[in-house]
């Protein structure tokens, strides 16, 4: 039995977990498995009374990425043995699951998913219509094209599973107290130091916010951003259906937004409709328990009718229960895990987007390991709380986005798919200008960014598919303009920080793997590493003068990178960090004609002798002084211009006016992706993450072993350099130009699975599909062992021959970037070779 009320509460615990749902209990269970006994779970009602009690109990394992699938797979493995271990039944049954496709696009999506499932070690088979009907006899197969069967998927009883986790946690020493409301997280000196309850304060070394739907409010009170919002989620349970087998697999028919599960002789039919109903305006602080929201037949009926057409027995079966319960959804449909950047020692595990039961085992294990070891057990960037921007906690934004996110669970996950709701949150100062050029915008971290430009007379909207989408030829033209002439990119979404002070160089040299002790006006490409040598960030540092450094990083990592550096400025150091992202627009002018164009609008000498690659200085354009940095992510001669925001329009207008004579083309992020793939430039979050080292990633050239500073990760890198690497990032070029590669596709060598794709794009100059990914290699001769053998990339269950390379396929010597006479070439310092 759990403790009840505050009377017997301890005054302190090593870890206090707020919330006794399946996630909080899983965190407690896994902490005790790691030997931490002094763990206290506080639940304001009774265990499972939040969202967990009414979950349908589907335990699928295949998620959108390799690591998230590993976590879901772990949950299923845990649930299989938990009852035996704890003595508490969980109701877990491995009935398998079937997902049906009724469109070609969906079939391709299922096949691509099946390919990825194999890399994760999941059993999976693509099955035909007859096979699907044999396994699910109540099915009307009209219009079904095919299906995928995952035999090890299952289902459980969410309440019993939570109680089993709680029992296991108590057996390991944890205490669980029910009917204890946590009224706040206490903070001191930027750290969480405990919680407050009506019965008094409790000290803690760590606080974990597992408050589910209520996690937004609990976080906000403590200055922690937990962007989630409630949505009503509906299912119905029928009367008993004679002869229904308890071994019936879970059936998902995403094309009609529906799942079906056998439930004690009845069918439970649930929906992920595209027009979701956010639950209440703004997240709620009230202590509700066992919520059962009102029925809404009008809302559900269109989907129920589709569900009945697919499983006709439903037409003749009564509905015993109409269930409507709230669940929390995040702006990107991915859950929230990890240490709150704003408050040390405060962790969050919340916002589970209707997959909290199947994710609970893995998420609880990951959080427990994160707390105990001090770092994430694997790359969890997809769900890392540090991916969010402060504005994403805005209640109106969350409310609007939630209308869309619930349905996205089952909607098509097209490549490049953009959100339709809550758009326009962050706009570049140049937004109206580029919109006037017919930009089609995509959203990253709330920024509206031009992904491609439609020609005059063409509407800038996506037409999605897994093949060449409508923008493919337009983006190809933008690509060619950058390779052959000059292109303009609006990259204002870059995150920009200033580190200033007498100790700025010293601090940066302890954080950066490369050496920033360069002359003012030089740009340094560098990684920030963790103690294990893994890449926490990938960015440039520009020395402005003796005491000022400009740090430029990706829009998506603004929060993460800012806090990483802030947390590594030693107390007492004279180094002040400021986020100046909003202060500057960024225009990148790239291509062999970029110098000619820019020289028209500035008196500064842009020749290579006066302004070499890697240099950065202020120049005058129009009435403005702008920082021009000679650097590139596309592999051509070019400059990034950092323009004070209020001058951005003026500078843009001057460049655009002069651009006519140079054939200036506006180019978007899709063209940039194609250009960077040809050069083999890595993308943090895909090709490089906190679990890959620069040596594995082929970025050893950016590590300054010779510098004196004992930078973070040095020891690990030196060890690895001595021993050799066991995996290496390799670039691939597919022989057949037709299949398109995106991410997570399996990599085969001589018929053996050796890795999976981290990112892919079509290279328009090379006329080939390109991708990269880590493959296992021999420590003693990584280059030879990795290049030997016949490679294939599996795309939608079909293996396609591919040529491997450790050097960029395009301009491997970097001649075009440096634009120097032959013989004067230095090794390229910003390349993936
Ligand atoms: C209709 C429906 C069907 C679903 N079906 C599935 C499914 O088939 N498979 C699946 O994987 N997922 C499913 N889900 C999702 C799943 O139920 C949730 O993701 C999961 O239960 C979330 O667990 P949790 O522990 O994060 O949250 P909760 O279960 O809500 O737990 C949070 C707890 O925190 C407590 N709390 C909050 N604030 C405080 C405070 N200040 N002090 C103390 N205690 C506090 C609450 O009382 C609550 O008990 C479904 C959801 C719904 C609504």
Coordinates of C-alpha atoms and ligand atoms in Angstrom, one line a residue, residues 17-25 42-60 158 162 180-184 209-215 218 231-235 252 259 261 268 272 285-289 323-329 349-360, ligand 1:
X17 CA 9.1 12.6 -8.2
X18 CA 6.0 14.6 -8.7
X19 CA 3.2 12.5 -10.2
X20 CA 2.1 8.9 -9.7
X21 CA 1.2 8.0 -13.3
X22 CA 2.9 5.3 -15.2
X23 CA 5.8 7.6 -16.0
X24 CA 6.5 8.7 -12.4
X25 CA 6.3 5.2 -11.2
X42 CA 4.2 12.3 -4.5
X43 CA 0.8 11.9 -6.0
X44 CA -1.9 14.3 -5.3
X45 CA -4.8 11.8 -5.8
X46 CA -4.2 8.1 -6.1
X47 CA -1.8 6.3 -8.4
X48 CA -2.9 6.3 -12.1
X49 CA -5.7 8.9 -11.4
X50 CA -4.3 11.4 -14.1
X51 CA -4.2 10.1 -17.6
X52 CA -2.9 6.6 -17.1
X53 CA -6.1 5.0 -15.8
X54 CA -8.0 5.4 -19.0
X55 CA -5.4 4.5 -21.6
X56 CA -6.3 1.9 -24.1
X57 CA -3.1 0.0 -23.4
X58 CA -1.6 -0.4 -26.8
X59 CA 2.1 -1.2 -26.6
X60 CA 3.6 -0.6 -30.1
X158 CA -2.1 0.4 -17.9
X162 CA 1.7 1.2 -13.2
X180 CA 0.0 14.8 -1.4
X181 CA -0.3 17.9 -3.6
X182 CA 3.0 19.4 -4.6
X183 CA 2.3 23.1 -4.6
X184 CA 5.7 24.2 -6.0
X209 CA 8.3 16.7 -12.9
X210 CA 6.2 13.7 -14.0
X211 CA 2.9 15.6 -13.5
X212 CA 1.6 14.7 -17.0
X213 CA -1.0 17.2 -18.2
X214 CA -0.3 19.4 -15.1
X215 CA 3.4 19.5 -15.8
X218 CA 4.1 22.9 -12.2
X231 CA -6.5 17.4 -25.9
X232 CA -9.6 15.3 -25.7
X233 CA -9.0 11.8 -26.9
X234 CA -11.8 9.5 -27.7
X235 CA -12.5 5.8 -27.9
X252 CA -4.3 0.3 -36.9
X259 CA -7.2 1.7 -34.1
X261 CA -8.1 -3.6 -29.9
X268 CA -12.1 -0.9 -28.2
X272 CA -6.7 10.2 -33.9
X285 CA -3.7 23.8 -12.4
X286 CA -6.7 22.2 -10.8
X287 CA -6.2 18.9 -9.0
X288 CA -8.6 16.8 -11.1
X289 CA -8.6 13.0 -10.7
X323 CA -14.8 7.4 -23.4
X324 CA -13.4 10.9 -23.7
X325 CA -10.2 11.5 -21.6
X326 CA -7.6 14.3 -21.7
X327 CA -4.0 13.6 -22.8
X328 CA -1.2 16.0 -23.1
X329 CA 0.3 16.9 -26.5
X349 CA 9.3 13.5 -18.2
X350 CA 5.9 14.6 -19.5
X351 CA 3.8 15.3 -22.6
X352 CA 3.5 11.8 -24.0
X353 CA 1.2 12.5 -26.9
X354 CA -0.9 9.3 -26.5
X355 CA 2.1 7.0 -26.4
X356 CA 2.9 7.3 -22.7
X357 CA 2.2 3.7 -21.8
X358 CA 4.4 2.2 -24.5
X359 CA 7.1 4.8 -23.8
X360 CA 7.0 4.7 -20.1
Ligands
LIG1 C1 -8.1 7.9 -24.2 C2 -6.7 7.6 -24.1 C3 -6.1 6.5 -24.6 C4 -4.7 6.2 -24.5 N1 -4.2 5.1 -25.0 C5 -2.9 4.8 -25.0 C6 -2.4 3.6 -25.4 O1 -3.1 2.8 -25.9 N2 -1.0 3.5 -25.4 C7 -0.2 4.4 -24.9 O2 1.1 4.2 -24.9 N3 -0.7 5.6 -24.4 C8 -2.0 5.8 -24.4 N4 -2.5 7.0 -23.9 C9 -1.6 7.9 -23.4 C10 -1.2 7.6 -21.9 O3 -2.4 7.4 -21.2 C11 -0.5 8.8 -21.3 O4 0.5 9.2 -22.2 C12 0.2 8.3 -20.0 O5 -0.7 7.8 -19.2 C13 0.9 9.5 -19.4 O6 1.4 9.1 -18.1 P1 2.0 10.2 -17.1 O7 2.5 9.4 -16.0 O8 2.9 11.1 -17.9 O9 0.7 11.1 -16.8 P2 -0.5 10.9 -15.8 O10 -1.0 9.5 -15.8 O11 -1.5 11.9 -16.0 O12 0.2 11.1 -14.4 C14 0.5 12.3 -13.8 C15 0.2 12.3 -12.4 O13 0.7 13.5 -11.8 C16 -0.2 13.9 -10.7 N5 0.0 15.3 -10.4 C17 -0.1 16.3 -11.3 N6 0.2 17.4 -10.6 C18 0.6 17.1 -9.4 C19 1.0 17.8 -8.3 N7 1.2 19.1 -8.3 N8 1.3 17.2 -7.1 C20 1.2 15.8 -7.1 N9 0.8 15.1 -8.1 C21 0.5 15.7 -9.3 C22 -1.6 13.6 -11.4 O14 -2.6 13.4 -10.4 C23 -1.3 12.3 -12.2 O15 -1.7 11.2 -11.4 C24 -3.9 7.2 -24.0 C25 -4.4 8.4 -23.5 C26 -5.8 8.6 -23.6 C27 -6.4 9.9 -23.0

